[in-house]
Coordinates of C-alpha atoms in Angstrom, one line a residue:
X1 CA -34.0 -155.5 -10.2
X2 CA -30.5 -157.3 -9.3
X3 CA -30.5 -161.0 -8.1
X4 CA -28.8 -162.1 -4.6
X5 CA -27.4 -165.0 -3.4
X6 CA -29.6 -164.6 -0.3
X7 CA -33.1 -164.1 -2.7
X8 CA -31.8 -167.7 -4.5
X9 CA -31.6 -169.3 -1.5
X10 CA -34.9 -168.0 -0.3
X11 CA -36.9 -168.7 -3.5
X12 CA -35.5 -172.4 -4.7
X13 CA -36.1 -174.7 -1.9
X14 CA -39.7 -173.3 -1.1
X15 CA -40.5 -172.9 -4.8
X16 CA -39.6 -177.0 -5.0
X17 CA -41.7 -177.5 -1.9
X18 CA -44.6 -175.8 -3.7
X19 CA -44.6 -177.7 -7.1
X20 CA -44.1 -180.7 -5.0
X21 CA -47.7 -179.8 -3.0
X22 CA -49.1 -178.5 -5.9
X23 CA -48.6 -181.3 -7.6
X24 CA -50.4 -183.4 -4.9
X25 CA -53.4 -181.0 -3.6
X26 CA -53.1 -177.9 -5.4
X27 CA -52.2 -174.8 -3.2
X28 CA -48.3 -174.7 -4.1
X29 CA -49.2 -171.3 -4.5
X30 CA -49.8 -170.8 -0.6
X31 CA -45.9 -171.1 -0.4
X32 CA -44.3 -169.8 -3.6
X33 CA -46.0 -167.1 -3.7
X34 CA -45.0 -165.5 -0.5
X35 CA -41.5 -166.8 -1.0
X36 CA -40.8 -164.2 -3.9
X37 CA -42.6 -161.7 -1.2
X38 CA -39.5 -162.6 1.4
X39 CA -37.0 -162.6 -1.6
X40 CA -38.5 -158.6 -1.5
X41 CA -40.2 -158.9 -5.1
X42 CA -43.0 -156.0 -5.2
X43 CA -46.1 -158.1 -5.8
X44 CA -47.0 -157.6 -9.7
X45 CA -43.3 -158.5 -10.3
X46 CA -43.9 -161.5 -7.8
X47 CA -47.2 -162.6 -9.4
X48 CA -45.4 -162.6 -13.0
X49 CA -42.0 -164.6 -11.6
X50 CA -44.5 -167.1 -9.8
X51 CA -46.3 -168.2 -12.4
X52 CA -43.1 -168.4 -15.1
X53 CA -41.5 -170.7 -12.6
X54 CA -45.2 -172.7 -11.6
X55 CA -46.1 -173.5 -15.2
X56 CA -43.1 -175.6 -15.9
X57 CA -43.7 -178.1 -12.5
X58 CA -47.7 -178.1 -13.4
X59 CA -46.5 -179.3 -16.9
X60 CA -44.4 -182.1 -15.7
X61 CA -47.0 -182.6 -13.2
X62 CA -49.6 -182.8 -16.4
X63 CA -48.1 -185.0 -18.2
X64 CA -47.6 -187.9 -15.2
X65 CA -50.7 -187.5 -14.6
X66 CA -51.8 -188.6 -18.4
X67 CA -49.3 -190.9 -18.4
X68 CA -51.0 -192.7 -15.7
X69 CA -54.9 -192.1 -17.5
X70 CA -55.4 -189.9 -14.4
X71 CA -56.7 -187.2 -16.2
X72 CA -60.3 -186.7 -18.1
X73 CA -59.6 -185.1 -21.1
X74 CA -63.1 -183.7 -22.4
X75 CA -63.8 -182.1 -18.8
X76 CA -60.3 -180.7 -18.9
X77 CA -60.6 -179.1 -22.6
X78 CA -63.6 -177.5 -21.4
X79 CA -62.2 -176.3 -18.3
X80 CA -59.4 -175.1 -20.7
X81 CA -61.4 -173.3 -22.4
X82 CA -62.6 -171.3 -19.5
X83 CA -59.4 -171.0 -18.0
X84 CA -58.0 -168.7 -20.5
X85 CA -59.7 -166.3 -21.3
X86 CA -60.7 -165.9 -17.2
X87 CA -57.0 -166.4 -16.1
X88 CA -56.4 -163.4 -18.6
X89 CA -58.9 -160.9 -17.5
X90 CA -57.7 -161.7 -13.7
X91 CA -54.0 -161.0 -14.4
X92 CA -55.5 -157.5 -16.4
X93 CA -57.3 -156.9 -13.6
X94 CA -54.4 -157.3 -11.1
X95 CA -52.1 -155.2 -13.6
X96 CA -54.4 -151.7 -13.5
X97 CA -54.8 -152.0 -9.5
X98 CA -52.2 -150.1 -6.9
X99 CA -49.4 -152.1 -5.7
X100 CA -50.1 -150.9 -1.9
X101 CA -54.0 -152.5 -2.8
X102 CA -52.7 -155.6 -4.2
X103 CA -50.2 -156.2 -1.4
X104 CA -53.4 -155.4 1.2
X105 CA -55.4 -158.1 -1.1
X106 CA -52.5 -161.1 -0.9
X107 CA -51.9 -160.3 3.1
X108 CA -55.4 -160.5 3.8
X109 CA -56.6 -163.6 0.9
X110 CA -54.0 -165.9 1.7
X111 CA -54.7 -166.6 5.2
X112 CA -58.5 -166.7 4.1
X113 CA -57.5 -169.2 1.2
X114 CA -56.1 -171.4 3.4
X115 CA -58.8 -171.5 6.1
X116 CA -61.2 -172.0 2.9
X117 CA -58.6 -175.4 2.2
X118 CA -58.6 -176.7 5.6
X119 CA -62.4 -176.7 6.5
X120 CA -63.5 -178.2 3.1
X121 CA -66.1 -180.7 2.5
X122 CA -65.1 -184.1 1.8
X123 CA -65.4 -185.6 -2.1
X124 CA -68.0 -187.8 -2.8
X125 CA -66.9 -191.3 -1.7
X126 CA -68.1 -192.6 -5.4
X127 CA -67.1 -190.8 -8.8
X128 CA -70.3 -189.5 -10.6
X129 CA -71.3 -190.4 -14.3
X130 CA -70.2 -187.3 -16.7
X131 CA -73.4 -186.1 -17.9
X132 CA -73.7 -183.2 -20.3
X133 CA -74.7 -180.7 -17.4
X134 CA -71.6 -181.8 -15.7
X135 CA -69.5 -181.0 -18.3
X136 CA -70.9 -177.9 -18.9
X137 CA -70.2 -176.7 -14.9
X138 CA -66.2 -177.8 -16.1
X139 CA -66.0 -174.8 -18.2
X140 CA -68.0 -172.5 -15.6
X141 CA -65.0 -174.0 -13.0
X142 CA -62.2 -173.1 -15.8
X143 CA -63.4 -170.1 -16.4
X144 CA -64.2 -168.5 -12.4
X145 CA -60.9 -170.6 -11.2
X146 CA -59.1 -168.7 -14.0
X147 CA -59.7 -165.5 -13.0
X148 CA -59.0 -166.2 -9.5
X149 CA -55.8 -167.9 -10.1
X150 CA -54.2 -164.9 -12.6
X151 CA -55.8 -162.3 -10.0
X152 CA -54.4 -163.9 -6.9
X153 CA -53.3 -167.1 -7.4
X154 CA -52.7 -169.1 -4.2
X155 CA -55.4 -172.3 -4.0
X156 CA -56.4 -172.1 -7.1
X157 CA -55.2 -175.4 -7.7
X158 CA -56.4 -176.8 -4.7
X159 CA -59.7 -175.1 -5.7
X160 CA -60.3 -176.8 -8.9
X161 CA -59.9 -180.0 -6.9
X162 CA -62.5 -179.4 -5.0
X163 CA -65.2 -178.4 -7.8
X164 CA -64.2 -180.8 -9.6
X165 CA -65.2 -183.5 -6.7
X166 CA -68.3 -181.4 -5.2
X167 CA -70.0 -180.4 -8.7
X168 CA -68.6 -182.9 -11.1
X169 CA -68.5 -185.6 -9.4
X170 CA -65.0 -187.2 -9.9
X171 CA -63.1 -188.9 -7.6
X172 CA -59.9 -187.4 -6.0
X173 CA -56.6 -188.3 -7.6
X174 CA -58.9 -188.1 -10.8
X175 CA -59.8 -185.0 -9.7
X176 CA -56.0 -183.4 -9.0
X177 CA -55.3 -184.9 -12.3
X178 CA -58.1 -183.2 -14.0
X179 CA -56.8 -180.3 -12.5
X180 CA -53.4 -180.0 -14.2
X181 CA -53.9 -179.0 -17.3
X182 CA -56.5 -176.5 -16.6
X183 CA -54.7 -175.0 -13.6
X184 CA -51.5 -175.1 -16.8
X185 CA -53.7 -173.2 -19.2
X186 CA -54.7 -170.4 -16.5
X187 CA -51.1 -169.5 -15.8
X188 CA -50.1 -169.0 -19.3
X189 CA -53.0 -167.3 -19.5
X190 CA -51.7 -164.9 -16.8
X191 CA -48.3 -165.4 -17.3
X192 CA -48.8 -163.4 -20.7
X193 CA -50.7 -160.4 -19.5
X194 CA -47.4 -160.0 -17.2
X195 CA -44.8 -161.0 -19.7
X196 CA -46.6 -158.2 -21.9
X197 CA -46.3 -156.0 -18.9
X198 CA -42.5 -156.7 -18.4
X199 CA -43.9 -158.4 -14.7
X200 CA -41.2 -160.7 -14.7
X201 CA -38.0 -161.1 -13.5
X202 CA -36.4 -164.2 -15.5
X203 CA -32.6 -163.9 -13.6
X204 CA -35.0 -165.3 -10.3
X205 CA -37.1 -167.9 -12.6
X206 CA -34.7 -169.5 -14.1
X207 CA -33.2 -171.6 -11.5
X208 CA -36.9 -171.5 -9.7
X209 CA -37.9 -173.6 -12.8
X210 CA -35.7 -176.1 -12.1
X211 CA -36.7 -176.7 -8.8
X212 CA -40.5 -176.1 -9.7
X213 CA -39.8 -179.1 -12.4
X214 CA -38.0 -181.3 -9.5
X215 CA -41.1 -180.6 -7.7
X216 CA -44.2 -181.1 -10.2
X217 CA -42.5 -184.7 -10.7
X218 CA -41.9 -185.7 -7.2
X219 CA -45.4 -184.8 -6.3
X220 CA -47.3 -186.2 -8.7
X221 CA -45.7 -189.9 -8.3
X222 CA -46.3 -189.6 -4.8
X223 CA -50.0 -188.8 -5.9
X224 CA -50.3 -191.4 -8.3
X225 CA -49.3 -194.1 -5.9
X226 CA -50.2 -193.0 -2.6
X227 CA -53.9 -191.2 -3.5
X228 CA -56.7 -189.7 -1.8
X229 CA -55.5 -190.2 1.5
X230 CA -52.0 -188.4 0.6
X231 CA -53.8 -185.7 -1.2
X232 CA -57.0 -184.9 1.6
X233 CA -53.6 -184.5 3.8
X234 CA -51.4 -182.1 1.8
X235 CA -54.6 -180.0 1.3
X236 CA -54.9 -179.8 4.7
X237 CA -51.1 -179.5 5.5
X238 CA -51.1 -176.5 3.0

């Protein structure tokens, strides 16, 4: 597929604005997503771009988020551990299925994603201790926001934030940081079932990257230092 000026210009500055969010709330995927849709990317070949370009601002993202002991790490490697396999299966699953179905399925879930975002639940105003059960339902939330996020995608960030306050009990920025490397483990996850399946269109990612990298660092200082109240906000912006 060639590459336009006009399909650059489209793709970059949203794709910036979603690692930025991402970064934050989760939901980055709300944006980019669609943004390869109006750079006229048929949506497998979408799906596969989006997630080359995401990984690399939820790894900068990731690592800020250590860096600033934001991040649990034995929830996370169980949620990792879920992730992938479920992240795989999910992107399979998207592969086999029509491209008119899969286009009805995005048109329709990402307006319903986003309602799901802005009527959620508040977090628990104190973190919970990690017990053993808890733990456990971090691999059950790696594994089910896996598939979701190498089926469809959009939220699933933003998702994992929310399980991860509801049933495990964390607090929020911990929470978003917990996130990261579990919401980085489902997209590689994906992104190989589309790099296998040629589902990617690297002329487009490349600079994409960039800007998703800009992004992922911008939003998660701004998370870091702001917190909870910046992050209940871009969830709801989003």
């Amino acid at each position: 597929m060639a590459v336009t000026a006009s399909m650059f210009l489209t793709v970059c500055p949203l794709v910036f604005l979603a690692s930025l969010i991402d970064a934050i709330g989760g939901g980055g995927g709300l944006i980019s997503l669609p943004a390869y849709y109006l750079a006229g990317l048929p949506p497998t070949l979408a799906a596969g771009t989006n997630k080359l370009s995401a990984c690399f601002g939820t790894l900068v993202a990731t690592v800020r988020f250590g860096r600033g002991h934001r991040l649990l790490l034995r929830p996370a490697l169980l949620a990792v551990a879920g992730a992938l396999p479920g992240a795989f299966a999910g992107a399979e699953l998207l592969r086999a299925m029509s491209e008119d179905v899969v286009r009805v399925i995005m048109l329709v879930g990402i307006p319903i994603m986003a309602l799901v975002v802005a009527f959620k639940r508040d977090a628990p105003a104190r973190p919970r201790e990690m017990t053993r059960g808890r733990l456990a339902l971090c691999f059950l939330i790696g594994l089910s926001c896996g598939f979701y996020d190498g089926f469809f995608g959009p939220g699933a960030g933003t998702l994992m934030i929310m399980l991860f306050t509801w049933v495990a009990g964390m607090d929020m920025v911990t929470a978003s940081g917990t996130a990261k490397p579990v919401n980085l483990a489902s997209n590689l996850s994906a992104l190989s079932a589309f790099l296998l399946g040629g589902e990617v269109l690297f002329a487009l990612a490349a600079p994409a990257i960039v800007c998703s990298i800009a992004g992922g660092w911008v939003g998660s200082k701004l998370a870091m230092r702001v917190g909870a109240r910046l992050i209940r906000f871009v969830m709801l912006g989003v």
